[in-house]
JSON list of C-alpha atoms in Angstrom, two decimals:
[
{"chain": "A", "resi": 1, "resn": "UNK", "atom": "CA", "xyz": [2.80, 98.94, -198.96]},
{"chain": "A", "resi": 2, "resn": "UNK", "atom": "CA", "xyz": [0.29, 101.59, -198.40]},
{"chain": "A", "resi": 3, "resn": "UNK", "atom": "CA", "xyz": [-0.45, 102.13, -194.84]},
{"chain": "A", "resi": 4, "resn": "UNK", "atom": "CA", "xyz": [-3.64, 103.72, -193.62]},
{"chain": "A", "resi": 5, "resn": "UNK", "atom": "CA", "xyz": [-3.64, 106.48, -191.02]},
{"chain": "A", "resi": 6, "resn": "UNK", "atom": "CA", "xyz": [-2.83, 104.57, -187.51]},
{"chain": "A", "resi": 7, "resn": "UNK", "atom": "CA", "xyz": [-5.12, 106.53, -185.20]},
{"chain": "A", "resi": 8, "resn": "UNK", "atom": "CA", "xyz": [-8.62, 105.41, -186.57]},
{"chain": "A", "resi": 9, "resn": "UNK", "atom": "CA", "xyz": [-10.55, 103.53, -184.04]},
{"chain": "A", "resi": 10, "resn": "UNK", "atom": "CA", "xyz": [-10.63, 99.85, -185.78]},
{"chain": "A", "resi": 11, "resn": "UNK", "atom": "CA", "xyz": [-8.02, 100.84, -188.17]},
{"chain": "A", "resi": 12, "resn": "UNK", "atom": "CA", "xyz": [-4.92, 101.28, -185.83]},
{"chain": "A", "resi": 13, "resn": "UNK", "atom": "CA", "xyz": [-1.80, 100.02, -184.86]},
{"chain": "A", "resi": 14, "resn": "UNK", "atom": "CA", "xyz": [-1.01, 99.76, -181.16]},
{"chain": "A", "resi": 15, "resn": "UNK", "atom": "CA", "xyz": [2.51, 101.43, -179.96]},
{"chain": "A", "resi": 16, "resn": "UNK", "atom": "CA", "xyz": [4.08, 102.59, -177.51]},
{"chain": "A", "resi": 17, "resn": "UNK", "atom": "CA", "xyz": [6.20, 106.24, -178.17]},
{"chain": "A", "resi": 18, "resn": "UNK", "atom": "CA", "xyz": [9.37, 106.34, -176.18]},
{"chain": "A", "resi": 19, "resn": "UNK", "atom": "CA", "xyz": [10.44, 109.67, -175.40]},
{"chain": "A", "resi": 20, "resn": "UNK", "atom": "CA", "xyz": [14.15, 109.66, -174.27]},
{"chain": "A", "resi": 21, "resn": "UNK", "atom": "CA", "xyz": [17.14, 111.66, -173.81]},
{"chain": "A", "resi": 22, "resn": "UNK", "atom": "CA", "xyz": [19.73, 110.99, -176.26]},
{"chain": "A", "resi": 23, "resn": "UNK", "atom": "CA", "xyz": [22.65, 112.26, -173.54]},
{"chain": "A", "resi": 24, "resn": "UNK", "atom": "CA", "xyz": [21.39, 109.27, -171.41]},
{"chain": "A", "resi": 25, "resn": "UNK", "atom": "CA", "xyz": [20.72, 106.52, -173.86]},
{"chain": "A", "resi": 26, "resn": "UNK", "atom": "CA", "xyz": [20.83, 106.68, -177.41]},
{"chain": "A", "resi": 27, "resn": "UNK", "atom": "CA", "xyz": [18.71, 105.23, -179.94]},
{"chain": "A", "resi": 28, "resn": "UNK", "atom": "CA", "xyz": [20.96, 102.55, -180.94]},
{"chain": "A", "resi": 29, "resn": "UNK", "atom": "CA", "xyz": [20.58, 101.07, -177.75]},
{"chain": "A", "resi": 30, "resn": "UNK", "atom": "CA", "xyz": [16.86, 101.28, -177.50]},
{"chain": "A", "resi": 31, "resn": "UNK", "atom": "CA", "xyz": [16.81, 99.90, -181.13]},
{"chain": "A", "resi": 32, "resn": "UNK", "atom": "CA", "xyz": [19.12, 97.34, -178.91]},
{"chain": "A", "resi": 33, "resn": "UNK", "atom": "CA", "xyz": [16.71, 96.79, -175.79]},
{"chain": "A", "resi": 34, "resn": "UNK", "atom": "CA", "xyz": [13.84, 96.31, -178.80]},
{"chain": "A", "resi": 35, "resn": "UNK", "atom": "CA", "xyz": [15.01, 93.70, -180.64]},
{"chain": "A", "resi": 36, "resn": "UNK", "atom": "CA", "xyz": [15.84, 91.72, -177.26]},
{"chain": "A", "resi": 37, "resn": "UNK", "atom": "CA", "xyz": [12.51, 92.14, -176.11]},
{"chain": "A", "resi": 38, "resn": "UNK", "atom": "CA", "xyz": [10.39, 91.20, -179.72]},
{"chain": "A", "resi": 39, "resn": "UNK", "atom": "CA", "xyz": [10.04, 87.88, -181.66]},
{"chain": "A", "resi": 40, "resn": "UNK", "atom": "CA", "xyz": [10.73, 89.73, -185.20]},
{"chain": "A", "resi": 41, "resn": "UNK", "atom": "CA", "xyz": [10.12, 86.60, -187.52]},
{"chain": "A", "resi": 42, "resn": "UNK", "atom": "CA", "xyz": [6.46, 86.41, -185.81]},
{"chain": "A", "resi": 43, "resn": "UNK", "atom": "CA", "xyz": [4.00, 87.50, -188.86]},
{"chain": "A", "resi": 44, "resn": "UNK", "atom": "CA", "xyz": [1.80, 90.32, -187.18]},
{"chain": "A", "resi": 45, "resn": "UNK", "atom": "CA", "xyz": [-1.52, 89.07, -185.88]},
{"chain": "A", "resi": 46, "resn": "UNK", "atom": "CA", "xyz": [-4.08, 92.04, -187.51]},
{"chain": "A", "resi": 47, "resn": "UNK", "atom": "CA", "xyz": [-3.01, 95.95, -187.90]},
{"chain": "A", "resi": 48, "resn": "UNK", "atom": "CA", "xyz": [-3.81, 96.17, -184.43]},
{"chain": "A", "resi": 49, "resn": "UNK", "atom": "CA", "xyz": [-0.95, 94.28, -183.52]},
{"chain": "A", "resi": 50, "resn": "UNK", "atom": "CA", "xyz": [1.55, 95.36, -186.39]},
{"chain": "A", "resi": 51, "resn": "UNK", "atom": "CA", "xyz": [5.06, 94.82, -185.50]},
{"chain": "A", "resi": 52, "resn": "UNK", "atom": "CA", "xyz": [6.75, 97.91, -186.11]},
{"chain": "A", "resi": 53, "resn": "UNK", "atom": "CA", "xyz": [8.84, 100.54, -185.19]},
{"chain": "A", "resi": 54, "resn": "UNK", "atom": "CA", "xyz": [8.01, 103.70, -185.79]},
{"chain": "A", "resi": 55, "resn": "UNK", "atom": "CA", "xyz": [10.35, 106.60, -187.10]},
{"chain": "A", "resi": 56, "resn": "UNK", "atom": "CA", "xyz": [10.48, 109.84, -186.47]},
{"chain": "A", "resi": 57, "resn": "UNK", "atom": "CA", "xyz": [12.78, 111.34, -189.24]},
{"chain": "A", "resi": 58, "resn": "UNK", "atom": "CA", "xyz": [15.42, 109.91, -192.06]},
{"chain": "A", "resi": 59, "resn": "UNK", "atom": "CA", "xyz": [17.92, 109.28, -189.42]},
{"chain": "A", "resi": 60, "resn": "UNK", "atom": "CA", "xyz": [16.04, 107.05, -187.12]},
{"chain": "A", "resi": 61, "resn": "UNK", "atom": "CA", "xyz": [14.46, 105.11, -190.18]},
{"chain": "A", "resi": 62, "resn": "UNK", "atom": "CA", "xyz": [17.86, 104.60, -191.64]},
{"chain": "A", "resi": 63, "resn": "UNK", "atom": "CA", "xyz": [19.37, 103.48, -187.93]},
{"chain": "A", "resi": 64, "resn": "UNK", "atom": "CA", "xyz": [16.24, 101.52, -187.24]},
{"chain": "A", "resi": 65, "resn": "UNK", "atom": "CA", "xyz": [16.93, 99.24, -190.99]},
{"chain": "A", "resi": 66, "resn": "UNK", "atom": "CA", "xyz": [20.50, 99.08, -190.71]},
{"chain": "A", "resi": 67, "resn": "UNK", "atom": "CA", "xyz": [19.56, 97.40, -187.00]},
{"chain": "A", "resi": 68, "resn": "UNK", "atom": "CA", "xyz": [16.56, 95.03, -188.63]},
{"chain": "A", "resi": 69, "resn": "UNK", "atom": "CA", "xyz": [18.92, 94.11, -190.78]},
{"chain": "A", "resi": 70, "resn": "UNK", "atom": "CA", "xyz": [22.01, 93.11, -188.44]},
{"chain": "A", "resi": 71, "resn": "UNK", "atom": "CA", "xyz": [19.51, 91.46, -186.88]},
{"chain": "A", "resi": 72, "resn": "UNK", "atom": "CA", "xyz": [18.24, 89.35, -190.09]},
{"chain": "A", "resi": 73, "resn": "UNK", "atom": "CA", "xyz": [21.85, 88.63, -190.41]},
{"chain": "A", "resi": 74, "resn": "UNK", "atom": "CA", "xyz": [22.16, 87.19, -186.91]},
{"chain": "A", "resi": 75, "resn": "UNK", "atom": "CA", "xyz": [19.25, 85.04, -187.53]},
{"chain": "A", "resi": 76, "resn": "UNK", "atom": "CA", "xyz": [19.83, 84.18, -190.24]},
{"chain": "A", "resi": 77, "resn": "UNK", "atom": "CA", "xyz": [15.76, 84.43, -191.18]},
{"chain": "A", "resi": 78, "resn": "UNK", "atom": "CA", "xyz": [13.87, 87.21, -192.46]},
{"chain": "A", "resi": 79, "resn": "UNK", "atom": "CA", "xyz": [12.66, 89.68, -189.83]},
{"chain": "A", "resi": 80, "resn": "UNK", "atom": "CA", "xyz": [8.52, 90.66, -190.26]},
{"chain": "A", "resi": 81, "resn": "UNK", "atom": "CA", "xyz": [8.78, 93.65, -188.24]},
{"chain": "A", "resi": 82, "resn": "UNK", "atom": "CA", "xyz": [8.56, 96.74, -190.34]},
{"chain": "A", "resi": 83, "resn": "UNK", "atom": "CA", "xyz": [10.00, 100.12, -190.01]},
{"chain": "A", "resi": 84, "resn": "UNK", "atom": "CA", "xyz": [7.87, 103.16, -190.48]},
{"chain": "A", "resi": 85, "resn": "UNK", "atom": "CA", "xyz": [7.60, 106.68, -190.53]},
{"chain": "A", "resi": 86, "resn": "UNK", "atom": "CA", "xyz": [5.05, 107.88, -187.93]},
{"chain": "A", "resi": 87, "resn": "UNK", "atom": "CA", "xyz": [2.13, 109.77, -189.49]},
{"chain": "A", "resi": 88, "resn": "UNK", "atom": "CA", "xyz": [0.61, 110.26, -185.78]},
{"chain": "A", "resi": 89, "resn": "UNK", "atom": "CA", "xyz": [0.18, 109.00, -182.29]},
{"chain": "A", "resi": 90, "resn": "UNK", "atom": "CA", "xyz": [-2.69, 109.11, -180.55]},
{"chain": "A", "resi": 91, "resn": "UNK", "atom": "CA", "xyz": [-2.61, 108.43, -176.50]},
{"chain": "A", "resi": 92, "resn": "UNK", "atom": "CA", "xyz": [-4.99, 105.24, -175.33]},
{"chain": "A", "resi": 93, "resn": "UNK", "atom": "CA", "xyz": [-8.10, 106.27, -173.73]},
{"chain": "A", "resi": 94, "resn": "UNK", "atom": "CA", "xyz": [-8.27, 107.16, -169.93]},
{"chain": "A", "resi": 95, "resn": "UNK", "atom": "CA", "xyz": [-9.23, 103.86, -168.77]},
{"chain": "A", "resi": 96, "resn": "UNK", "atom": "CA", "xyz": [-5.75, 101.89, -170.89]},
{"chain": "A", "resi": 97, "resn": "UNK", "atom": "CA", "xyz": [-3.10, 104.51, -169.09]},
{"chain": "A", "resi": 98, "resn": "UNK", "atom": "CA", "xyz": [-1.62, 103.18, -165.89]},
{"chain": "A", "resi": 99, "resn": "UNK", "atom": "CA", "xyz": [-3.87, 99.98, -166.10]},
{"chain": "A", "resi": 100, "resn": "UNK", "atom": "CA", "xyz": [-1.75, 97.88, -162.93]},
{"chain": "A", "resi": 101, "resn": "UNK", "atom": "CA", "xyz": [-1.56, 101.31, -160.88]},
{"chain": "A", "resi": 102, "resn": "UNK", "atom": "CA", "xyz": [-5.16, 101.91, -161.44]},
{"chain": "A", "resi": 103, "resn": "UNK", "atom": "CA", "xyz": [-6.57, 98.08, -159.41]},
{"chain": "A", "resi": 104, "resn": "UNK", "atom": "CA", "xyz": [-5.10, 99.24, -156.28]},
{"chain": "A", "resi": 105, "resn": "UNK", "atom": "CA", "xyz": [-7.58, 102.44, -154.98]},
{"chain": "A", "resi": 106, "resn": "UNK", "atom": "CA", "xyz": [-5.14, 103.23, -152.21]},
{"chain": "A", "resi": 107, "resn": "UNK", "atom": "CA", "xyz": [-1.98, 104.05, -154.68]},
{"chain": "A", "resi": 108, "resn": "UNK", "atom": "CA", "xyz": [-4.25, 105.76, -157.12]},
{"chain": "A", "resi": 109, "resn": "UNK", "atom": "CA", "xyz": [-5.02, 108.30, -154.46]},
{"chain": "A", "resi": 110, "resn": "UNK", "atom": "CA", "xyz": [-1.23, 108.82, -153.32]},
{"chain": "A", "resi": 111, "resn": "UNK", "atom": "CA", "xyz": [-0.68, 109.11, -156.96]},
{"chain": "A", "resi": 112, "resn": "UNK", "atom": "CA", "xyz": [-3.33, 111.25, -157.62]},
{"chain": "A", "resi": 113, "resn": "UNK", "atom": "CA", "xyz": [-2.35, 114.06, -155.00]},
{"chain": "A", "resi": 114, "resn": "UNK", "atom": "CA", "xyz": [1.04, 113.93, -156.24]},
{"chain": "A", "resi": 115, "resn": "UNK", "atom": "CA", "xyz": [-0.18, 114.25, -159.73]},
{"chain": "A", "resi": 116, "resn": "UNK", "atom": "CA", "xyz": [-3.44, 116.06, -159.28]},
{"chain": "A", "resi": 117, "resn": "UNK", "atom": "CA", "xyz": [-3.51, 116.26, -163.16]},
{"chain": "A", "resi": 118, "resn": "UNK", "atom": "CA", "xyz": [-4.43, 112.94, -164.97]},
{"chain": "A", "resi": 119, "resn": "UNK", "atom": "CA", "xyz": [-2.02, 113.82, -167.95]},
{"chain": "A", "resi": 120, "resn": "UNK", "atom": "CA", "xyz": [0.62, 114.24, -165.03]},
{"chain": "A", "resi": 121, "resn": "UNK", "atom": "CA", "xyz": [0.16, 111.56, -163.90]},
{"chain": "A", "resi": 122, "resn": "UNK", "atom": "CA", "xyz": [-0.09, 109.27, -167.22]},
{"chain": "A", "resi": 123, "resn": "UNK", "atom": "CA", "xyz": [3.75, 111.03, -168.14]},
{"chain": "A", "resi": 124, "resn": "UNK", "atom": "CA", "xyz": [5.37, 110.12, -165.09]},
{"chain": "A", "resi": 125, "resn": "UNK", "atom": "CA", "xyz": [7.93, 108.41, -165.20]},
{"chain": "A", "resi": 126, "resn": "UNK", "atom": "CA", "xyz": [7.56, 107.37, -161.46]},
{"chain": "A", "resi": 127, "resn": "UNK", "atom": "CA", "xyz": [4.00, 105.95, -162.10]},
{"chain": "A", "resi": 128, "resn": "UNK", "atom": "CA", "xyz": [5.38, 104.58, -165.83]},
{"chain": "A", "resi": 129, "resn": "UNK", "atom": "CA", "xyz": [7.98, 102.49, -163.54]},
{"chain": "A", "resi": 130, "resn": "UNK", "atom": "CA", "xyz": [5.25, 101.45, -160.56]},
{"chain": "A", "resi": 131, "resn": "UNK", "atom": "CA", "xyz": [2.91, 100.08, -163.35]},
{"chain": "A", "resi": 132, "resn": "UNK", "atom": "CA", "xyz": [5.55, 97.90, -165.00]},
{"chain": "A", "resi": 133, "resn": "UNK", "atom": "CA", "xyz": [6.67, 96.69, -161.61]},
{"chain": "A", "resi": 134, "resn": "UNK", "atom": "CA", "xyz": [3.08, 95.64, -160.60]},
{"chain": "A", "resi": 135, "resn": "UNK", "atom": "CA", "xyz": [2.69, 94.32, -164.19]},
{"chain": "A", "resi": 136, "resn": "UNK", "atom": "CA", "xyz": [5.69, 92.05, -163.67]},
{"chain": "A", "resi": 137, "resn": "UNK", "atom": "CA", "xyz": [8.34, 93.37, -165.77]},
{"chain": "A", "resi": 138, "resn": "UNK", "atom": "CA", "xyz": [11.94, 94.56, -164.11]},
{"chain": "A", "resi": 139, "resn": "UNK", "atom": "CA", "xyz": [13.72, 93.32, -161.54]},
{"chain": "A", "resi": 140, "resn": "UNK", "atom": "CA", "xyz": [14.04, 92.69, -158.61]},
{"chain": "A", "resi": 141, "resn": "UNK", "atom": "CA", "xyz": [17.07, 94.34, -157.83]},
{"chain": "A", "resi": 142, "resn": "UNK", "atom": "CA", "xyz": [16.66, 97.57, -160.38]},
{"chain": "A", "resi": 143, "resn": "UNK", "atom": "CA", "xyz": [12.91, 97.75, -158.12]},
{"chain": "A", "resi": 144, "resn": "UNK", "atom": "CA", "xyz": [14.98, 97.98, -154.43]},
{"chain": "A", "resi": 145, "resn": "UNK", "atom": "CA", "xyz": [17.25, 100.65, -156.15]},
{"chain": "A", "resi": 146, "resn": "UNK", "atom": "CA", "xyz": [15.05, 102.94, -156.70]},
{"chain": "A", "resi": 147, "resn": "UNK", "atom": "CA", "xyz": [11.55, 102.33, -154.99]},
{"chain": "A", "resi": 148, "resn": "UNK", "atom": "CA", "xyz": [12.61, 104.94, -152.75]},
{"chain": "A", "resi": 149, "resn": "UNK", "atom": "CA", "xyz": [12.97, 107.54, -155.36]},
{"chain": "A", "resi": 150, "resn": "UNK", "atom": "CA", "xyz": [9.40, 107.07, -156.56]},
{"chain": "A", "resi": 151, "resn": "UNK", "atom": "CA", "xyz": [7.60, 109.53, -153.99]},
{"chain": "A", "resi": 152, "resn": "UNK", "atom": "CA", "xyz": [5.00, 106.92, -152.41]},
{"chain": "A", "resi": 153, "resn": "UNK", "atom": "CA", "xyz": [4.54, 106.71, -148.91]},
{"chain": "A", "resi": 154, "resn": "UNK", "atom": "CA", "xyz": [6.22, 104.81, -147.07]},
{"chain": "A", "resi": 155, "resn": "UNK", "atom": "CA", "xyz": [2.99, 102.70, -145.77]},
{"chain": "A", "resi": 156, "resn": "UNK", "atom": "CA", "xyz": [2.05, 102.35, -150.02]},
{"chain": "A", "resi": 157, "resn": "UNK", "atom": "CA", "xyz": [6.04, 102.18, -150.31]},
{"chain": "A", "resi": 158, "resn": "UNK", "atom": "CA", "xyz": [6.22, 98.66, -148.21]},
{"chain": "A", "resi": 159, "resn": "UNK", "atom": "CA", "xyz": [2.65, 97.44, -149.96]},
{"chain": "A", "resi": 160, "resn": "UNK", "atom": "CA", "xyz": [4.01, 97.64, -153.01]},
{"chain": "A", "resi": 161, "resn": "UNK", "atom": "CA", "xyz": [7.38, 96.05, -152.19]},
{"chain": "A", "resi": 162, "resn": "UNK", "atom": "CA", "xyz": [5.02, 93.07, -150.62]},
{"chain": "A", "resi": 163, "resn": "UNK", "atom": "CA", "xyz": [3.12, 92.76, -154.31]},
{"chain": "A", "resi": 164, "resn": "UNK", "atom": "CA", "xyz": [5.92, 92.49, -156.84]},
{"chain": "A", "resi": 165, "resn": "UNK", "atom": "CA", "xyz": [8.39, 91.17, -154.68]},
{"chain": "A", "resi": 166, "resn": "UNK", "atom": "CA", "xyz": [6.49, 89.26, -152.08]},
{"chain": "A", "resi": 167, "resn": "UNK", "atom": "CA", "xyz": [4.08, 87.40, -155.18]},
{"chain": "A", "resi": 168, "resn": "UNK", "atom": "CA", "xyz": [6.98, 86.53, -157.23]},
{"chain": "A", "resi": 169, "resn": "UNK", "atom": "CA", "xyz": [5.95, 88.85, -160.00]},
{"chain": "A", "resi": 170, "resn": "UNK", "atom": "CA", "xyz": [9.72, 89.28, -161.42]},
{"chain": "A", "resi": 171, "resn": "UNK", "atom": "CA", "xyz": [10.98, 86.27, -163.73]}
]
């Protein structure tokens, strides 16, 4: 199947890149957390919304099929995600980074002295985890481990503590 460049506006496919350290968790095991947290018989919705996973080099794309297909075999039903080099990747604009973070003023501001550089602040890891927590995903108990680690104040430290764990945000 021919696939069209994925960074043209209207002709795109939405993704996420993972950057990770292979001494701390190898790409098996992300393959792993993937295919726990996707529905890979759903047929893709548009090329927006292409399920995929996107390769890097040879050995990735051959580790990312020999996974899809374990996981065909478990289901016993053929798997629609697809497995593809990556031609490019092309950041979201401004206004799609750190979408959670960016509704509450008061933590942008602590964030943004701590990260007076936008890009800075879009690659932290620290705002990366604050965004999923205020977006719902994690738990509760990986969230009191290491909220304190995440620089915040401890004023925006307790606020936040009160909105994912207070509302009931973690399943």
């Amino acid at each position: 199947m021919d696939h069209p460049s994925y960074h043209n506006i209207g002709d795109h496919t939405e993704a996420v890149q993972v950057d990770f350290d292979p001494q701390r968790i190898s790409y098996s095991d992300l393959l792993a957390a993937f295919w726990q947290s996707h529905r890979p018989t759903s047929q893709s919705r548009s090329r927006q919304y292409l399920h995929a996973i996107f390769t890097h080099d040879d050995q990735q794309a051959q580790q990312a099929l020999a996974s899809k297909a374990a996981v065909e075999h478990s289901l016993d039903r053929p798997v629609r995600t697809e497995v593809l080099p990556l031609r490019s990747f092309t950041r979201a604009e401004d206004y799609h980074q750190k979408y959670m973070l960016k509704r509450d003023e008061a933590l942008m501001r602590e964030l943004s002295r701590i990260f007076p550089d936008h890009r800075d602040l879009v690659d932290s890891t620290a705002a990366a985890r604050l965004n999923a927590y205020l977006g719902g995903y994690g738990s509760q108990a990986q969230f009191e481990r290491e909220i304190d680690s995440l620089g915040l104040s401890p004023e925006n430290r307790a606020k936040v503590t009160n909105l994912v764990c207070g509302k009931g945000l973690f399943n």
